mmCIF file of C-alpha atoms (C1' of nucleotides) in Angstrom:
data_model
loop_
_atom_site.group_PDB
_atom_site.id
_atom_site.type_symbol
_atom_site.label_atom_id
_atom_site.label_comp_id
_atom_site.label_asym_id
_atom_site.label_seq_id
_atom_site.Cartn_x
_atom_site.Cartn_y
_atom_site.Cartn_z
ATOM 1 C CA UNK A 103 0.000 0.000 0.000
ATOM 2 C CA UNK A 104 1.483 3.289 -0.911
ATOM 3 C CA UNK A 105 0.972 6.338 1.187
ATOM 4 C CA UNK A 106 1.691 8.656 -1.654
ATOM 5 C CA UNK A 107 -1.155 10.179 -3.575
ATOM 6 C CA UNK A 108 -1.797 12.231 -6.639
ATOM 7 C CA UNK A 109 -3.456 15.596 -6.384
ATOM 8 C CA UNK A 110 -6.785 14.133 -7.414
ATOM 9 C CA UNK A 111 -6.666 11.575 -4.618
ATOM 10 C CA UNK A 112 -5.588 14.218 -2.136
ATOM 11 C CA UNK A 113 -8.484 16.361 -3.277
ATOM 12 C CA UNK A 114 -10.991 13.547 -2.852
ATOM 13 C CA UNK A 115 -9.565 12.628 0.542
ATOM 14 C CA UNK A 116 -9.437 16.156 1.893
ATOM 15 C CA UNK A 117 -12.433 17.851 0.352
ATOM 16 C CA UNK A 118 -10.219 20.556 -1.115
ATOM 17 C CA UNK A 119 -10.404 20.705 -4.902
ATOM 18 C CA UNK A 120 -7.285 20.041 -6.939
ATOM 19 C CA UNK A 121 -7.578 23.555 -8.265
ATOM 20 C CA UNK A 122 -7.509 24.965 -4.775
ATOM 21 C CA UNK A 123 -4.645 22.731 -3.656
ATOM 22 C CA UNK A 124 -2.531 24.170 -6.456
ATOM 23 C CA UNK A 125 -3.736 27.622 -5.526
ATOM 24 C CA UNK A 126 -2.830 27.176 -1.849
ATOM 25 C CA UNK A 127 0.590 26.044 -2.925
ATOM 26 C CA UNK A 128 1.049 29.037 -5.168
ATOM 27 C CA UNK A 129 0.088 31.558 -2.495
ATOM 28 C CA UNK A 130 2.265 29.801 0.062
ATOM 29 C CA UNK A 131 -0.399 28.479 2.409
ATOM 30 C CA UNK A 132 1.052 24.994 1.986
ATOM 31 C CA UNK A 133 4.561 23.942 1.059
ATOM 32 C CA UNK A 134 5.295 23.037 -2.539
ATOM 33 C CA UNK A 135 4.575 19.351 -3.033
ATOM 34 C CA UNK A 136 7.166 16.838 -4.126
ATOM 35 C CA UNK A 137 6.960 15.863 -7.754
ATOM 36 C CA UNK A 138 7.370 12.737 -9.811
ATOM 37 C CA UNK A 139 9.936 12.778 -12.584
ATOM 38 C CA UNK A 140 7.178 13.760 -14.929
ATOM 39 C CA UNK A 141 6.057 16.659 -12.796
ATOM 40 C CA UNK A 142 3.012 15.252 -11.007
ATOM 41 C CA UNK A 143 2.518 16.520 -7.481
ATOM 42 C CA UNK A 144 2.695 13.936 -4.699
ATOM 43 C CA UNK A 145 0.939 14.063 -1.340
ATOM 44 C CA UNK A 146 1.605 12.169 1.871
ATOM 45 C CA UNK A 147 -1.055 11.374 4.464
ATOM 46 C CA UNK A 148 0.377 14.242 6.533
ATOM 47 C CA UNK A 149 -0.193 16.582 3.612
ATOM 48 C CA UNK A 150 -3.740 15.374 3.335
ATOM 49 C CA UNK A 151 -4.220 15.908 7.046
ATOM 50 C CA UNK A 152 -3.117 19.489 6.566
ATOM 51 C CA UNK A 153 -5.530 19.892 3.698
ATOM 52 C CA UNK A 154 -8.371 18.599 5.824
ATOM 53 C CA UNK A 155 -7.394 21.094 8.498
ATOM 54 C CA UNK A 156 -7.645 23.821 5.908
ATOM 55 C CA UNK A 157 -10.971 22.523 4.646
ATOM 56 C CA UNK A 158 -12.456 22.542 8.137
ATOM 57 C CA UNK A 159 -11.161 25.995 8.863
ATOM 58 C CA UNK A 160 -12.670 27.252 5.617
ATOM 59 C CA UNK A 161 -15.950 25.649 6.631
ATOM 60 C CA UNK A 162 -15.828 27.779 9.751
ATOM 61 C CA UNK A 163 -15.280 30.811 7.564
ATOM 62 C CA UNK A 164 -11.651 31.510 8.446
ATOM 63 C CA UNK A 165 -9.734 33.509 5.868
ATOM 64 C CA UNK A 166 -6.640 32.093 4.265
ATOM 65 C CA UNK A 167 -4.543 34.497 6.325
ATOM 66 C CA UNK A 168 -6.164 33.275 9.521
ATOM 67 C CA UNK A 169 -5.640 29.693 8.445
ATOM 68 C CA UNK A 170 -2.000 30.368 7.805
ATOM 69 C CA UNK A 171 -1.686 31.563 11.364
ATOM 70 C CA UNK A 172 -3.672 28.622 12.710
ATOM 71 C CA UNK A 173 -1.484 26.188 10.805
ATOM 72 C CA UNK A 174 1.606 27.784 12.296
ATOM 73 C CA UNK A 175 0.128 27.472 15.763
ATOM 74 C CA UNK A 176 -0.923 23.911 15.104
ATOM 75 C CA UNK A 177 2.642 22.970 14.218
ATOM 76 C CA UNK A 178 4.170 25.032 16.987
ATOM 77 C CA UNK A 179 4.511 23.087 20.224
ATOM 78 C CA UNK A 180 5.073 26.208 22.264
ATOM 79 C CA UNK A 181 1.772 27.747 21.260
ATOM 80 C CA UNK A 182 -0.683 28.773 23.918
ATOM 81 C CA UNK A 183 -4.422 28.367 23.748
ATOM 82 C CA UNK A 184 -4.542 32.130 24.137
ATOM 83 C CA UNK A 185 -2.831 32.528 20.778
ATOM 84 C CA UNK A 186 -5.372 30.327 19.092
ATOM 85 C CA UNK A 187 -8.148 32.036 20.910
ATOM 86 C CA UNK A 188 -7.003 35.426 19.668
ATOM 87 C CA UNK A 189 -7.239 34.365 16.051
ATOM 88 C CA UNK A 190 -10.558 32.645 16.517
ATOM 89 C CA UNK A 191 -11.899 35.543 18.538
ATOM 90 C CA UNK A 192 -11.096 38.004 15.807
ATOM 91 C CA UNK A 193 -12.878 35.848 13.305
ATOM 92 C CA UNK A 194 -15.865 35.391 15.551
ATOM 93 C CA UNK A 195 -16.113 39.149 15.899
ATOM 94 C CA UNK A 196 -16.033 39.557 12.150
ATOM 95 C CA UNK A 197 -18.729 36.919 11.757
ATOM 96 C CA UNK A 198 -20.929 38.655 14.295
ATOM 97 C CA UNK A 199 -20.432 41.981 12.576
ATOM 98 C CA UNK A 200 -21.333 40.431 9.257
ATOM 99 C CA UNK A 201 -24.389 38.788 10.771
ATOM 100 C CA UNK A 202 -25.502 42.096 12.240
ATOM 101 C CA UNK A 203 -25.090 43.788 8.885
ATOM 102 C CA UNK A 204 -27.140 41.159 7.103
ATOM 103 C CA UNK A 205 -29.816 41.251 9.757
ATOM 104 C CA UNK A 206 -30.181 44.977 9.424
ATOM 105 C CA UNK A 207 -30.698 44.489 5.711
ATOM 106 C CA UNK A 208 -33.215 41.741 6.337
ATOM 107 C CA UNK A 209 -35.095 43.853 8.853
ATOM 108 C CA UNK A 210 -35.221 46.813 6.514
ATOM 109 C CA UNK A 211 -36.443 44.687 3.636
ATOM 110 C CA UNK A 212 -39.051 42.947 5.726
ATOM 111 C CA UNK A 213 -40.441 46.282 6.818
ATOM 112 C CA UNK A 214 -40.778 47.327 3.221
ATOM 113 C CA UNK A 215 -42.440 44.043 2.399
ATOM 114 C CA UNK A 216 -45.162 44.726 4.925
ATOM 115 C CA UNK A 217 -46.604 47.487 2.788
ATOM 116 C CA UNK A 218 -46.226 45.741 -0.540
ATOM 117 C CA UNK A 219 -49.499 44.573 -2.011
ATOM 118 C CA UNK A 220 -47.794 42.006 -4.194
ATOM 119 C CA UNK A 221 -50.395 42.282 -6.923
ATOM 120 C CA UNK A 222 -50.895 43.862 -10.327
ATOM 121 C CA UNK A 223 -50.756 47.443 -9.117
ATOM 122 C CA UNK A 224 -47.647 49.494 -9.722
ATOM 123 C CA UNK A 225 -47.395 51.021 -6.251
ATOM 124 C CA UNK A 226 -44.755 49.446 -4.128
ATOM 125 C CA UNK A 227 -43.142 50.683 -0.936
ATOM 126 C CA UNK A 228 -39.921 48.980 -1.887
ATOM 127 C CA UNK A 229 -39.438 51.136 -4.948
ATOM 128 C CA UNK A 230 -40.748 54.172 -3.098
ATOM 129 C CA UNK A 231 -38.174 53.723 -0.418
ATOM 130 C CA UNK A 232 -35.335 53.289 -2.842
ATOM 131 C CA UNK A 233 -36.427 56.380 -4.730
ATOM 132 C CA UNK A 234 -37.147 58.799 -1.884
ATOM 133 C CA UNK A 235 -36.238 57.757 1.542
ATOM 134 C CA UNK A 236 -32.863 59.373 1.847
ATOM 135 C CA UNK A 237 -32.709 63.024 2.519
ATOM 136 C CA UNK A 238 -31.101 64.626 -0.483
ATOM 137 C CA UNK A 239 -27.743 66.122 0.369
ATOM 138 C CA UNK A 240 -26.615 69.234 -1.399
ATOM 139 C CA UNK A 241 -23.742 68.941 -3.739
ATOM 140 C CA UNK A 242 -20.704 69.853 -1.798
ATOM 141 C CA UNK A 243 -18.875 72.875 -3.159
ATOM 142 C CA UNK A 244 -15.245 72.082 -2.903
ATOM 143 C CA UNK A 245 -12.412 73.855 -4.554
ATOM 144 C CA UNK A 246 -13.231 75.647 -7.729
ATOM 145 C CA UNK A 247 -16.531 75.575 -9.417
ATOM 146 C CA UNK A 248 -17.268 76.776 -12.848
ATOM 147 C CA UNK A 249 -20.352 77.720 -14.741
ATOM 148 C CA UNK A 250 -21.826 75.289 -17.156
ATOM 149 C CA UNK A 251 -24.290 77.596 -18.769
ATOM 150 C CA UNK A 252 -23.885 76.392 -22.258
ATOM 151 C CA UNK A 253 -23.963 72.688 -21.998
ATOM 152 C CA UNK A 254 -26.236 69.949 -23.294
ATOM 153 C CA UNK G 236 -29.292 77.938 -11.459
ATOM 154 C CA UNK G 237 -26.972 75.183 -12.184
ATOM 155 C CA UNK G 238 -28.901 72.000 -12.296
ATOM 156 C CA UNK G 239 -25.872 70.472 -13.792
ATOM 157 C CA UNK G 240 -23.145 68.940 -11.714
ATOM 158 C CA UNK G 241 -19.721 67.462 -12.079
ATOM 159 C CA UNK G 242 -19.075 63.881 -11.154
ATOM 160 C CA UNK G 243 -17.583 64.935 -7.827
ATOM 161 C CA UNK G 244 -20.707 66.857 -6.917
ATOM 162 C CA UNK G 245 -22.904 63.995 -8.033
ATOM 163 C CA UNK G 246 -20.823 61.664 -5.905
ATOM 164 C CA UNK G 247 -21.132 63.868 -2.835
ATOM 165 C CA UNK G 248 -24.863 64.303 -3.394
ATOM 166 C CA UNK G 249 -25.624 60.651 -4.002
ATOM 167 C CA UNK G 250 -23.225 58.840 -1.759
ATOM 168 C CA UNK G 251 -21.854 56.909 -4.704
ATOM 169 C CA UNK G 252 -18.146 57.501 -5.264
ATOM 170 C CA UNK G 253 -16.993 59.088 -8.510
ATOM 171 C CA UNK G 254 -15.090 55.906 -9.192
ATOM 172 C CA UNK G 255 -18.225 53.855 -8.897
ATOM 173 C CA UNK G 256 -20.291 56.266 -10.974
ATOM 174 C CA UNK G 257 -17.835 55.798 -13.824
ATOM 175 C CA UNK G 258 -17.905 52.075 -13.214
ATOM 176 C CA UNK G 259 -21.705 51.921 -13.298
ATOM 177 C CA UNK G 260 -21.621 53.795 -16.547
ATOM 178 C CA UNK G 261 -19.091 51.435 -18.034
ATOM 179 C CA UNK G 262 -21.037 48.301 -17.137
ATOM 180 C CA UNK G 263 -24.258 49.846 -18.382
ATOM 181 C CA UNK G 264 -26.129 50.205 -15.106
ATOM 182 C CA UNK G 265 -26.601 53.887 -15.849
ATOM 183 C CA UNK G 266 -26.646 55.696 -19.178
ATOM 184 C CA UNK G 267 -23.504 57.409 -20.384
ATOM 185 C CA UNK G 268 -23.443 60.945 -19.014
ATOM 186 C CA UNK G 269 -23.354 64.013 -21.197
ATOM 187 C CA UNK G 270 -19.972 65.652 -21.457
ATOM 188 C CA UNK G 271 -18.561 69.140 -21.599
ATOM 189 C CA UNK G 272 -16.428 70.078 -24.566
ATOM 190 C CA UNK G 273 -13.412 69.135 -22.540
ATOM 191 C CA UNK G 274 -14.788 65.718 -21.689
ATOM 192 C CA UNK G 275 -16.050 66.211 -18.140
ATOM 193 C CA UNK G 276 -19.153 64.203 -17.278
ATOM 194 C CA UNK G 277 -22.274 66.169 -16.402
ATOM 195 C CA UNK G 278 -25.112 65.096 -14.126
ATOM 196 C CA UNK G 279 -28.654 66.378 -13.772
ATOM 197 C CA UNK G 280 -30.711 66.171 -10.581
ATOM 198 C CA UNK G 281 -32.555 63.248 -12.168
ATOM 199 C CA UNK G 282 -29.244 61.473 -12.652
ATOM 200 C CA UNK G 283 -28.391 62.106 -9.042
ATOM 201 C CA UNK G 284 -31.771 60.763 -8.000
ATOM 202 C CA UNK G 285 -30.989 57.591 -9.879
ATOM 203 C CA UNK G 286 -27.612 57.366 -8.180
ATOM 204 C CA UNK G 287 -29.256 57.720 -4.792
ATOM 205 C CA UNK G 288 -31.620 54.943 -5.738
ATOM 206 C CA UNK G 289 -28.643 52.784 -6.549
ATOM 207 C CA UNK G 290 -26.903 53.731 -3.326
ATOM 208 C CA UNK G 291 -29.899 52.780 -1.243
ATOM 209 C CA UNK G 292 -30.376 49.527 -3.051
ATOM 210 C CA UNK G 293 -26.714 48.694 -2.464
ATOM 211 C CA UNK G 294 -27.212 49.497 1.222
ATOM 212 C CA UNK G 295 -29.912 46.866 1.249
ATOM 213 C CA UNK G 296 -27.448 44.454 -0.293
ATOM 214 C CA UNK G 297 -28.970 44.196 -3.756
ATOM 215 C CA UNK G 298 -26.597 43.094 -6.491
ATOM 216 C CA UNK G 299 -25.950 45.293 -9.476
ATOM 217 C CA UNK G 300 -28.020 42.902 -11.594
ATOM 218 C CA UNK G 301 -30.921 43.199 -9.192
ATOM 219 C CA UNK G 302 -30.575 46.953 -9.175
ATOM 220 C CA UNK G 303 -30.633 47.029 -12.937
ATOM 221 C CA UNK G 304 -33.943 45.217 -12.821
ATOM 222 C CA UNK G 305 -35.265 47.463 -10.074
ATOM 223 C CA UNK G 306 -34.305 50.559 -12.030
ATOM 224 C CA UNK G 307 -36.143 49.236 -15.059
ATOM 225 C CA UNK G 308 -39.212 48.606 -12.947
ATOM 226 C CA UNK G 309 -38.917 52.004 -11.330
ATOM 227 C CA UNK G 310 -38.988 53.695 -14.712
ATOM 228 C CA UNK G 311 -41.652 51.407 -16.117
ATOM 229 C CA UNK G 312 -45.158 52.697 -15.482
ATOM 230 C CA UNK G 313 -46.733 49.365 -16.281
ATOM 231 C CA UNK G 314 -44.789 47.543 -13.595
ATOM 232 C CA UNK G 315 -46.649 45.596 -10.972
ATOM 233 C CA UNK G 316 -45.781 45.416 -7.325
ATOM 234 C CA UNK G 317 -45.502 41.680 -7.887
ATOM 235 C CA UNK G 318 -42.586 42.232 -10.213
ATOM 236 C CA UNK G 319 -40.780 44.289 -7.633
ATOM 237 C CA UNK G 320 -41.657 41.823 -4.964
ATOM 238 C CA UNK G 321 -40.183 38.976 -6.957
ATOM 239 C CA UNK G 322 -36.803 40.673 -7.179
ATOM 240 C CA UNK G 323 -36.826 41.703 -3.537
ATOM 241 C CA UNK G 324 -38.022 38.283 -2.462
ATOM 242 C CA UNK G 325 -35.182 36.574 -4.219
ATOM 243 C CA UNK G 326 -32.725 38.857 -2.511
ATOM 244 C CA UNK G 327 -34.341 38.387 0.865
ATOM 245 C CA UNK G 328 -34.023 34.648 0.440
ATOM 246 C CA UNK G 329 -30.347 34.993 -0.379
ATOM 247 C CA UNK G 330 -29.825 37.192 2.673
ATOM 248 C CA UNK G 331 -31.533 34.673 4.911
ATOM 249 C CA UNK G 332 -29.467 31.851 3.490
ATOM 250 C CA UNK G 333 -26.318 33.853 4.088
ATOM 251 C CA UNK G 334 -27.409 34.673 7.618
ATOM 252 C CA UNK G 335 -28.082 31.011 8.326
ATOM 253 C CA UNK G 336 -24.658 30.077 7.013
ATOM 254 C CA UNK G 337 -22.938 32.644 9.184
ATOM 255 C CA UNK G 338 -24.900 31.643 12.247
ATOM 256 C CA UNK G 339 -23.968 28.025 11.828
ATOM 257 C CA UNK G 340 -20.338 29.097 11.744
ATOM 258 C CA UNK G 341 -20.838 31.249 14.821
ATOM 259 C CA UNK G 342 -22.536 28.416 16.676
ATOM 260 C CA UNK G 343 -19.796 25.979 15.807
ATOM 261 C CA UNK G 344 -17.087 28.400 16.885
ATOM 262 C CA UNK G 345 -18.819 29.237 20.119
ATOM 263 C CA UNK G 346 -19.037 25.587 21.017
ATOM 264 C CA UNK G 347 -15.330 25.227 20.478
ATOM 265 C CA UNK G 348 -14.726 28.313 22.578
ATOM 266 C CA UNK G 349 -16.481 26.744 25.512
ATOM 267 C CA UNK G 350 -13.671 24.255 25.949
ATOM 268 C CA UNK G 351 -10.819 26.658 25.347
ATOM 269 C CA UNK G 352 -8.890 27.517 28.474
ATOM 270 C CA UNK G 353 -7.564 30.714 26.932
ATOM 271 C CA UNK G 354 -4.335 30.565 28.901
ATOM 272 C CA UNK G 355 -0.696 29.644 28.473
ATOM 273 C CA UNK G 356 -1.309 25.971 27.847
ATOM 274 C CA UNK G 357 -1.054 24.595 24.341
ATOM 275 C CA UNK G 358 -4.207 22.459 24.436
ATOM 276 C CA UNK G 359 -7.049 23.994 22.579
ATOM 277 C CA UNK G 360 -10.269 22.416 21.331
ATOM 278 C CA UNK G 361 -10.312 24.782 18.391
ATOM 279 C CA UNK G 362 -7.105 23.379 16.953
ATOM 280 C CA UNK G 363 -8.118 19.879 17.957
ATOM 281 C CA UNK G 364 -11.306 20.187 16.008
ATOM 282 C CA UNK G 365 -9.629 21.561 12.934
ATOM 283 C CA UNK G 366 -7.015 18.844 13.039
ATOM 284 C CA UNK G 367 -9.372 15.974 13.645
ATOM 285 C CA UNK G 368 -13.066 16.448 13.963
ATOM 286 C CA UNK G 369 -13.531 12.752 14.697
ATOM 287 C CA UNK G 370 -12.266 13.564 18.160
ATOM 288 C CA UNK G 371 -15.099 15.815 19.221
ATOM 289 C CA UNK G 372 -14.756 18.531 21.779
ATOM 290 C CA UNK G 373 -15.923 17.462 25.159
ATOM 291 C CA UNK G 374 -19.708 17.233 25.217
ATOM 292 C CA UNK G 375 -20.045 19.585 28.123
ATOM 293 C CA UNK G 376 -22.774 21.982 27.380
ATOM 294 C CA UNK G 377 -24.582 22.116 24.116
ATOM 295 C CA UNK G 378 -26.123 25.495 24.626
ATOM 296 C CA UNK G 379 -24.282 28.675 23.855
ATOM 297 C CA UNK G 380 -24.194 31.686 26.031
ATOM 298 C CA UNK G 381 -24.527 34.352 23.422
ATOM 299 C CA UNK G 382 -28.067 34.273 22.262
ATOM 300 C CA UNK G 383 -27.962 34.878 18.554
ATOM 301 C CA UNK G 384 -31.263 33.941 17.076
ATOM 302 C CA UNK G 385 -31.396 32.460 13.681
ATOM 303 C CA UNK G 386 -33.612 34.267 11.272
ATOM 304 C CA UNK G 387 -34.738 31.642 8.830
ATOM 305 C "C1'" DG W 24 2.818 -1.174 -30.646
ATOM 306 C "C1'" DA W 25 -0.793 2.017 -31.306
ATOM 307 C "C1'" DT W 26 -4.599 4.328 -29.579
ATOM 308 C "C1'" DA W 27 -8.169 6.098 -26.473
ATOM 309 C "C1'" DG W 28 -9.345 7.961 -22.041
ATOM 310 C "C1'" DG W 29 -8.667 10.212 -18.116
ATOM 311 C "C1'" DG W 30 -5.629 12.582 -15.086
ATOM 312 C "C1'" DC W 31 -2.056 15.717 -14.702
ATOM 313 C "C1'" DT W 32 0.528 20.211 -15.946
ATOM 314 C "C1'" DT W 33 0.596 25.489 -16.684
ATOM 315 C "C1'" DC W 34 -1.555 29.715 -17.881
ATOM 316 C "C1'" DC W 35 -5.215 32.892 -18.516
ATOM 317 C "C1'" DC W 36 -9.763 34.586 -17.558
ATOM 318 C "C1'" DA W 37 -14.117 35.471 -14.857
ATOM 319 C "C1'" DT W 38 -16.587 36.321 -10.828
ATOM 320 C "C1'" DC W 39 -18.332 40.727 -7.566
ATOM 321 C "C1'" DA W 40 -18.064 45.503 -5.962
ATOM 322 C "C1'" DT W 41 -14.764 48.490 -4.876
ATOM 323 C "C1'" DT W 42 -10.518 50.931 -4.257
ATOM 324 C "C1'" DG W 43 -5.940 52.570 -5.535
ATOM 325 C "C1'" DG W 44 -2.743 54.716 -8.384
ATOM 326 C "C1'" DA W 45 -0.371 56.640 -12.465
ATOM 327 C "C1'" DA W 46 -0.166 59.820 -16.244
ATOM 328 C "C1'" DG W 47 -2.098 63.594 -18.117
ATOM 329 C "C1'" DG W 48 -5.778 67.266 -19.385
ATOM 330 C "C1'" DT W 49 -8.865 71.263 -17.526
ATOM 331 C "C1'" DC W 50 -10.315 74.858 -14.785
ATOM 332 C "C1'" DA W 51 -10.294 78.935 -11.525
ATOM 333 C "C1'" DA W 52 -7.704 81.848 -8.725
ATOM 334 C "C1'" DG W 53 -3.494 84.057 -6.957
ATOM 335 C "C1'" DC D 111 2.355 81.474 -15.065
ATOM 336 C "C1'" DT D 112 1.862 78.615 -11.290
ATOM 337 C "C1'" DT D 113 -0.742 76.124 -8.094
ATOM 338 C "C1'" DG D 114 -3.853 72.901 -6.847
ATOM 339 C "C1'" DA D 115 -8.199 70.812 -7.051
ATOM 340 C "C1'" DC D 116 -10.641 68.554 -10.114
ATOM 341 C "C1'" DC D 117 -11.405 65.738 -14.144
ATOM 342 C "C1'" DT D 118 -10.040 62.040 -17.741
ATOM 343 C "C1'" DT D 119 -8.515 57.049 -19.071
ATOM 344 C "C1'" DC D 120 -6.263 52.834 -18.153
ATOM 345 C "C1'" DC D 121 -4.416 49.185 -15.326
ATOM 346 C "C1'" DA D 122 -4.153 46.519 -11.219
ATOM 347 C "C1'" DA D 123 -5.529 44.381 -6.985
ATOM 348 C "C1'" DT D 124 -8.657 42.559 -3.601
ATOM 349 C "C1'" DG D 125 -10.525 36.839 -1.888
ATOM 350 C "C1'" DA D 126 -11.717 32.401 -2.879
ATOM 351 C "C1'" DT D 127 -13.099 29.812 -6.398
ATOM 352 C "C1'" DG D 128 -14.347 27.896 -11.009
ATOM 353 C "C1'" DG D 129 -13.849 27.314 -16.078
ATOM 354 C "C1'" DG D 130 -11.387 26.286 -19.898
ATOM 355 C "C1'" DA D 131 -7.563 25.641 -23.318
ATOM 356 C "C1'" DA D 132 -3.340 23.417 -24.858
ATOM 357 C "C1'" DG D 133 -0.452 19.933 -24.041
ATOM 358 C "C1'" DC D 134 1.998 16.025 -21.453
ATOM 359 C "C1'" DC D 135 1.668 11.455 -18.832
ATOM 360 C "C1'" DC D 136 -0.028 6.992 -17.650
ATOM 361 C "C1'" DT D 137 -2.567 2.859 -18.258
ATOM 362 C "C1'" DA D 138 -5.663 -0.296 -20.305
ATOM 363 C "C1'" DT D 139 -7.278 -2.338 -24.269
ATOM 364 C "C1'" DC D 140 -7.136 -3.848 -29.053
#
DNA sequence: GATAGGGCTTCCCATCATTGGAAGGTCAAG
DNA sequence: CTTGACCTTCCAATGATGGGAAGCCCTATC
């Protein structure tokens, strides 16, 4: 039984597509794989373990930069749980911020939906809101301004 | 007076950056602006109204494609509220799906946080989970302390 | 041995909305 | 005439991923 796999096998075993494995190599998230004489990339079970780590972290929404840090910590015996926590905490904060942003959009849309008749008539609070709701700000006069009397 | 504005004024008045106004013109979301003899773009109050419409729709998270459709409906007297509703409904569904995705990430992370000592020790359930999810974090408490409600 | 097929390689392009910058023209005022 | 704010176009990058083309490699089958 060989423990060496092609990129396709590594992809199937890890859940990371072959395309992305090559991409992660190119951007330096993973080390460049060994190659056969003909140039095929080769992956060990340890490599595949790393790829699964990456896959799971992506599933949790971590950015590639975060994952790079997490991989370093994972391989670093002198890490502290605090270090890991810091990375994860930052991500969690970003997720919560994103969730809040989406929820404010959802809430705003749902409010508009309340007044929408959803029938053949043209009146719709959704369009009305998009067209009028914001108070029009005056054009700011900065720097020079010049007269366009003659145009159009 | 001058109902005609430069791109910078239109940007300040609409909340859409000059860069994006040019971009929207290039991709066809808005019509090509009139120009002065020297090539400067010129914007009418109606143009600025349209830009504000776009800005508000972007604030609600609509894609440029959606906004294109909404603009068409806005300008189309024979639209029905159903038509508008269909576009908005599709977007609302996408927002809810995105929210659900983010919340599942948040929930998963929070569970991992529960077991993290957050100190100088190297052991951390977050890394453990990423490295090998088959070894689940200790089944202490399934509930999470931050009460984020799921919207879908 | 030749051929077909599937897998591998690299390289380029597209997404999506937005920002940044460079190089250069235009305007008003000092 | 110079300054400086504004405008123009063009090109590039973001982040993670997918698509596809052109071409090489490996293996099985005839």
